[in-house]
Short mmCIF file of C-alpha atoms and ligand atoms in Angstrom, two decimals:
data_model
loop_
_atom_site.label_atom_id
_atom_site.label_comp_id
_atom_site.label_asym_id
_atom_site.label_seq_id
_atom_site.Cartn_x
_atom_site.Cartn_y
_atom_site.Cartn_z
CA MET B 1 -23.67 38.65 33.93
CA SER B 2 -25.13 35.23 33.51
CA THR B 3 -28.04 34.39 35.75
CA GLN B 4 -27.50 30.74 35.19
CA GLU B 5 -26.93 28.53 38.17
CA PRO B 6 -23.32 27.33 38.30
CA ILE B 7 -23.07 23.79 37.08
CA THR B 8 -22.29 21.68 40.09
CA GLN B 9 -20.08 18.83 39.08
CA GLU B 10 -19.16 15.77 41.02
CA PRO B 11 -15.40 15.79 41.62
CA PRO B 12 -13.76 13.29 39.26
CA ALA B 13 -13.37 9.84 40.76
CA PRO B 14 -9.78 9.39 41.98
CA LYS B 15 -7.71 7.28 39.60
CA VAL B 16 -6.71 4.05 41.27
CA PRO B 17 -4.63 1.25 39.76
CA VAL B 18 -6.47 -1.86 38.64
CA HIS B 19 -3.44 -3.93 39.56
CA LEU B 20 -0.95 -3.04 42.25
CA ALA B 21 2.26 -5.04 42.64
CA ILE B 22 4.55 -4.73 45.66
CA ILE B 23 8.17 -5.66 46.33
CA MET B 24 8.01 -5.97 50.11
CA ASP B 25 11.55 -5.19 51.16
CA GLY B 26 13.09 -4.25 54.48
CA ASN B 27 11.83 -6.85 56.96
CA GLY B 28 15.38 -7.73 58.01
CA ARG B 29 16.42 -4.09 58.42
CA TRP B 30 13.30 -3.35 60.44
CA ALA B 31 14.09 -6.23 62.80
CA LYS B 32 17.71 -5.12 63.12
CA GLN B 33 16.63 -1.59 64.02
CA GLN B 34 14.43 -3.01 66.76
CA GLY B 35 17.13 -5.39 68.00
CA LEU B 36 14.97 -8.38 67.05
CA PRO B 37 15.69 -11.53 65.01
CA ARG B 38 14.98 -11.28 61.27
CA THR B 39 12.02 -13.63 61.59
CA LYS B 40 10.22 -11.01 63.73
CA GLY B 41 10.60 -8.62 60.81
CA HIS B 42 8.93 -11.13 58.50
CA GLU B 43 6.12 -11.60 61.03
CA ARG B 44 5.50 -7.86 61.15
CA GLY B 45 5.73 -7.88 57.37
CA ALA B 46 2.94 -10.44 57.19
CA GLU B 47 0.75 -8.01 59.17
CA SER B 48 1.46 -5.34 56.55
CA VAL B 49 0.21 -7.79 53.90
CA ARG B 50 -3.07 -8.07 55.77
CA VAL B 51 -3.36 -4.26 55.94
CA ALA B 52 -2.59 -4.03 52.21
CA ILE B 53 -5.36 -6.51 51.36
CA ARG B 54 -7.91 -4.47 53.33
CA THR B 55 -6.72 -1.16 51.98
CA CYS B 56 -6.86 -2.40 48.38
CA ARG B 57 -10.45 -3.52 48.88
CA LYS B 58 -11.29 -0.16 50.43
CA LEU B 59 -9.75 1.75 47.53
CA GLY B 60 -11.23 -0.50 44.85
CA ILE B 61 -7.90 -1.97 43.67
CA ARG B 62 -8.89 -5.30 42.13
CA TYR B 63 -5.54 -7.08 41.94
CA LEU B 64 -2.76 -7.04 44.51
CA THR B 65 0.39 -9.05 43.78
CA VAL B 66 3.00 -9.34 46.52
CA TYR B 67 6.53 -10.70 46.15
CA ALA B 68 6.50 -13.08 49.11
CA PHE B 69 9.37 -15.40 48.15
CA SER B 70 11.72 -15.28 45.18
CA VAL B 71 13.58 -18.11 43.47
CA GLU B 72 16.72 -16.46 44.84
CA ASN B 73 15.39 -16.56 48.43
CA TRP B 74 16.02 -20.34 48.61
CA ALA B 75 19.71 -19.46 49.02
CA ARG B 76 19.06 -17.78 52.40
CA PRO B 77 20.06 -19.66 55.57
CA LYS B 78 17.88 -22.73 56.05
CA ALA B 79 16.52 -21.46 59.37
CA GLU B 80 15.22 -18.30 57.69
CA VAL B 81 13.72 -20.21 54.75
CA ASP B 82 12.01 -22.62 57.18
CA ALA B 83 10.69 -19.69 59.23
CA LEU B 84 9.31 -18.02 56.09
CA MET B 85 7.60 -21.24 54.96
CA ASP B 86 6.13 -21.69 58.42
CA LEU B 87 4.95 -18.08 58.46
CA LEU B 88 3.34 -18.55 55.08
CA LYS B 89 1.43 -21.56 56.34
CA ARG B 90 0.27 -19.69 59.44
CA PHE B 91 -0.65 -16.68 57.30
CA LEU B 92 -2.81 -18.82 55.03
CA ARG B 93 -4.62 -20.37 57.99
CA LYS B 94 -5.05 -17.08 59.84
CA GLU B 95 -6.01 -14.90 56.89
CA GLU B 96 -8.49 -17.22 55.24
CA GLN B 97 -11.38 -15.62 57.13
CA GLU B 98 -10.07 -12.18 56.22
CA LEU B 99 -10.15 -13.19 52.55
CA HIS B 100 -13.75 -14.40 52.88
CA ASP B 101 -14.80 -11.26 54.77
CA ASN B 102 -13.33 -9.08 52.05
CA LYS B 103 -14.41 -11.37 49.19
CA VAL B 104 -10.85 -11.78 47.97
CA ARG B 105 -9.70 -14.63 45.77
CA LEU B 106 -6.28 -16.04 46.56
CA ARG B 107 -3.99 -17.01 43.72
CA ALA B 108 -0.31 -17.82 43.43
CA ILE B 109 2.35 -17.45 40.76
CA GLY B 110 5.79 -19.00 40.69
CA ARG B 111 7.41 -22.42 40.66
CA LEU B 112 4.92 -23.71 43.21
CA SER B 113 6.24 -27.26 42.97
CA ASP B 114 9.35 -26.02 44.86
CA LEU B 115 7.30 -25.32 47.98
CA PRO B 116 7.11 -27.83 50.83
CA LYS B 117 4.12 -30.14 50.53
CA SER B 118 2.45 -28.77 53.67
CA VAL B 119 2.57 -25.20 52.29
CA ARG B 120 1.23 -26.35 48.92
CA ARG B 121 -1.61 -28.16 50.62
CA GLU B 122 -2.64 -25.07 52.59
CA LEU B 123 -2.23 -22.85 49.55
CA ASN B 124 -4.36 -25.09 47.36
CA ARG B 125 -7.02 -25.34 50.05
CA VAL B 126 -7.40 -21.56 50.45
CA MET B 127 -7.18 -20.94 46.70
CA HIS B 128 -9.98 -23.42 46.17
CA ALA B 129 -12.11 -22.01 49.01
CA THR B 130 -11.90 -18.47 47.60
CA GLU B 131 -11.96 -19.13 43.87
CA HIS B 132 -15.52 -17.84 43.42
CA TYR B 133 -14.69 -14.27 44.49
CA LYS B 134 -14.30 -11.88 41.59
CA GLU B 135 -13.83 -8.32 42.82
CA GLY B 136 -10.68 -8.70 44.88
CA ASN B 137 -7.62 -10.80 44.08
CA LEU B 138 -4.54 -11.43 46.17
CA ILE B 139 -1.72 -12.98 44.16
CA LEU B 140 1.19 -14.39 46.13
CA ALA B 141 4.43 -14.62 44.15
CA LEU B 142 6.10 -17.71 45.64
CA SER B 143 9.35 -19.22 44.48
CA TYR B 144 8.90 -16.61 41.80
CA GLY B 145 11.44 -15.30 39.31
CA GLY B 146 10.65 -13.17 36.28
CA ARG B 147 13.31 -14.81 34.13
CA THR B 148 12.20 -18.27 35.27
CA GLU B 149 8.65 -17.39 34.25
CA ILE B 150 9.67 -16.12 30.81
CA ALA B 151 11.94 -19.15 30.24
CA ALA B 152 9.07 -21.50 31.17
CA ALA B 153 6.81 -19.68 28.68
CA ALA B 154 9.50 -19.96 25.97
CA ARG B 155 9.86 -23.68 26.68
CA GLU B 156 6.13 -24.27 26.37
CA ILE B 157 5.92 -22.23 23.15
CA ALA B 158 8.86 -24.18 21.69
CA ARG B 159 7.23 -27.45 22.69
CA LYS B 160 3.97 -26.47 20.99
CA ALA B 161 5.82 -25.32 17.86
CA LYS B 162 7.65 -28.64 17.71
CA ALA B 163 4.38 -30.53 18.11
CA GLY B 164 2.86 -28.47 15.29
CA GLU B 165 0.36 -26.84 17.64
CA LEU B 166 1.48 -23.32 16.78
CA ASP B 167 3.26 -21.60 13.94
CA PRO B 168 6.68 -20.21 15.03
CA ASP B 169 6.29 -17.31 12.59
CA LYS B 170 3.17 -16.25 14.43
CA VAL B 171 4.75 -16.05 17.87
CA ASP B 172 4.21 -12.49 19.06
CA GLU B 173 3.86 -10.57 22.34
CA SER B 174 0.41 -11.95 23.01
CA THR B 175 1.69 -15.52 22.53
CA VAL B 176 4.28 -14.90 25.25
CA SER B 177 1.75 -13.19 27.54
CA THR B 178 -0.67 -16.08 27.30
CA HIS B 179 2.03 -18.55 28.35
CA LEU B 180 2.95 -16.74 31.57
CA TYR B 181 1.79 -18.00 35.00
CA ALA B 182 -1.46 -15.97 35.14
CA PRO B 183 -2.34 -14.81 31.63
CA ASP B 184 -5.80 -13.56 32.58
CA ILE B 185 -4.52 -11.01 35.10
CA PRO B 186 -3.97 -7.51 33.67
CA ASP B 187 -0.44 -6.09 33.86
CA PRO B 188 0.34 -4.06 37.00
CA ASP B 189 -0.36 -0.34 36.72
CA LEU B 190 1.67 0.55 39.79
CA LEU B 191 4.72 -1.15 41.28
CA ILE B 192 5.69 -0.18 44.83
CA ARG B 193 9.04 -1.05 46.34
CA THR B 194 9.67 -0.39 50.01
CA SER B 195 12.93 0.32 51.83
CA GLY B 196 14.51 2.52 49.21
CA GLU B 197 16.31 0.13 46.87
CA MET B 198 16.03 1.19 43.22
CA ARG B 199 15.82 -2.34 41.82
CA ILE B 200 13.29 -4.63 40.17
CA SER B 201 14.89 -7.81 41.58
CA ASN B 202 13.55 -10.17 38.90
CA PHE B 203 9.90 -9.34 39.67
CA LEU B 204 7.24 -9.51 36.93
CA LEU B 205 9.80 -8.54 34.28
CA TRP B 206 7.45 -8.93 31.34
CA GLN B 207 4.35 -7.50 33.00
CA ILE B 208 5.78 -4.24 34.40
CA SER B 209 6.79 -2.79 31.02
CA TYR B 210 4.51 0.23 31.48
CA ALA B 211 3.93 0.17 35.23
CA GLU B 212 4.44 3.35 37.21
CA LEU B 213 7.21 2.88 39.76
CA TYR B 214 7.00 4.14 43.34
CA VAL B 215 9.93 3.65 45.69
CA THR B 216 9.72 4.65 49.33
CA ASP B 217 12.31 4.52 52.11
CA ILE B 218 9.70 3.14 54.52
CA LEU B 219 10.52 -0.44 55.52
CA TRP B 220 7.84 -2.99 54.65
CA PRO B 221 6.77 -3.72 58.27
CA ASP B 222 6.05 0.02 58.66
CA PHE B 223 4.20 0.29 55.35
CA ARG B 224 0.60 0.50 56.42
CA GLU B 225 -2.69 2.04 55.23
CA GLU B 226 -1.51 5.65 55.33
CA GLN B 227 1.60 4.90 53.26
CA LEU B 228 -0.34 2.84 50.73
CA ILE B 229 -2.93 5.57 50.28
CA LYS B 230 -0.11 8.08 49.74
CA ALA B 231 1.41 5.90 47.00
CA VAL B 232 -1.95 5.46 45.29
CA GLU B 233 -2.61 9.20 45.47
CA GLU B 234 0.72 9.87 43.79
CA TYR B 235 -0.16 7.32 41.11
CA GLY B 236 -3.41 9.24 40.58
CA ARG B 237 -1.39 12.37 39.76
CA ARG B 238 0.87 10.63 37.25
CA HIS B 239 0.28 11.00 33.54
CA ARG B 240 0.74 7.65 31.87
CA ARG B 241 1.84 7.80 28.25
CA PHE B 242 2.48 4.17 27.28
CA GLY B 243 5.28 5.27 24.95
CA LEU B 244 3.08 7.85 23.19
CA SER B 245 3.88 11.56 22.89
CA GLU B 246 1.89 14.13 24.91
C1 LIG V 1 12.29 -8.87 52.11
O1 LIG V 1 12.82 -8.49 53.33
C2 LIG V 1 11.17 -9.73 52.26
C3 LIG V 1 11.15 -11.07 51.98
C4 LIG V 1 12.31 -11.81 51.52
C5 LIG V 1 9.98 -11.88 52.14
C6 LIG V 1 8.67 -11.16 52.18
C7 LIG V 1 7.86 -11.83 53.19
C8 LIG V 1 6.94 -11.23 53.98
C9 LIG V 1 6.55 -9.83 53.87
C10 LIG V 1 6.29 -11.96 55.07
C11 LIG V 1 5.57 -13.15 54.66
C12 LIG V 1 4.58 -12.92 53.59
C13 LIG V 1 3.41 -13.51 53.55
C14 LIG V 1 2.52 -13.35 52.41
C15 LIG V 1 2.98 -14.34 54.68
P1 LIG V 1 14.36 -8.77 53.61
O2 LIG V 1 14.45 -9.93 54.50
O3 LIG V 1 15.09 -8.90 52.30
O4 LIG V 1 14.76 -7.43 54.32
P2 LIG V 1 16.19 -6.75 54.31
O5 LIG V 1 16.48 -6.40 52.87
O6 LIG V 1 16.00 -5.56 55.16
O7 LIG V 1 17.16 -7.74 54.88
#
């Protein structure tokens, strides 16, 4: 029998995603279940965003992208759109301190010029005030559509080709990637969708090619720290192959 001391090893560090993206669905259903107006569901949903920011910082997840408003959402009743824009403005004002406390940089992707001026002003102010933070990043997808983003990239690439600034024969995947809204942000490793729908809904179409998908029946307003940790733990058990064999 060996007299050697057993080698004590540190348990391996849990695998966490670098970039987590979330389709926050189910605010309306949550409100309906509670007998409340839909806007109350969005308000509770905004609280879940705050919890997600904190939890990501705690777990060491560097990028969190949340689908806060899609290009399709403009077609909702005006009162709901107005309430969402108002909530966004209040969220930016209220959460700014939270972003500073957690050293989180705010960014936004989408057709931001569609947003009301007052929202844009608040957004630009908080983005500017937090732009020096490096470890944590909150990316709000606003007036966002994956196809819109890819079409805008294609337009810009075509424009450059026409102007002789790039060679059309050399357009490859990295050319497309670098013309998306936030080319410096790594692709999401994990995509969570709440409230059970098995859909991508035009979110980050290019970037989620190899993301792990996690769908839960929990409605977004009920998706808090415990549920997020559970999703990240499951991600940690997944074996990512990126199209390779075992
Ligand atoms: C989907 O729920 C959610 C949205 C359309 C908007 C997401 C917005 C928030 C979570 C709150 C605001 C966010 C920030 C960052 C302040 P739904 O209305 O489609 O729900 P339903 O499918 O149950 O009707």
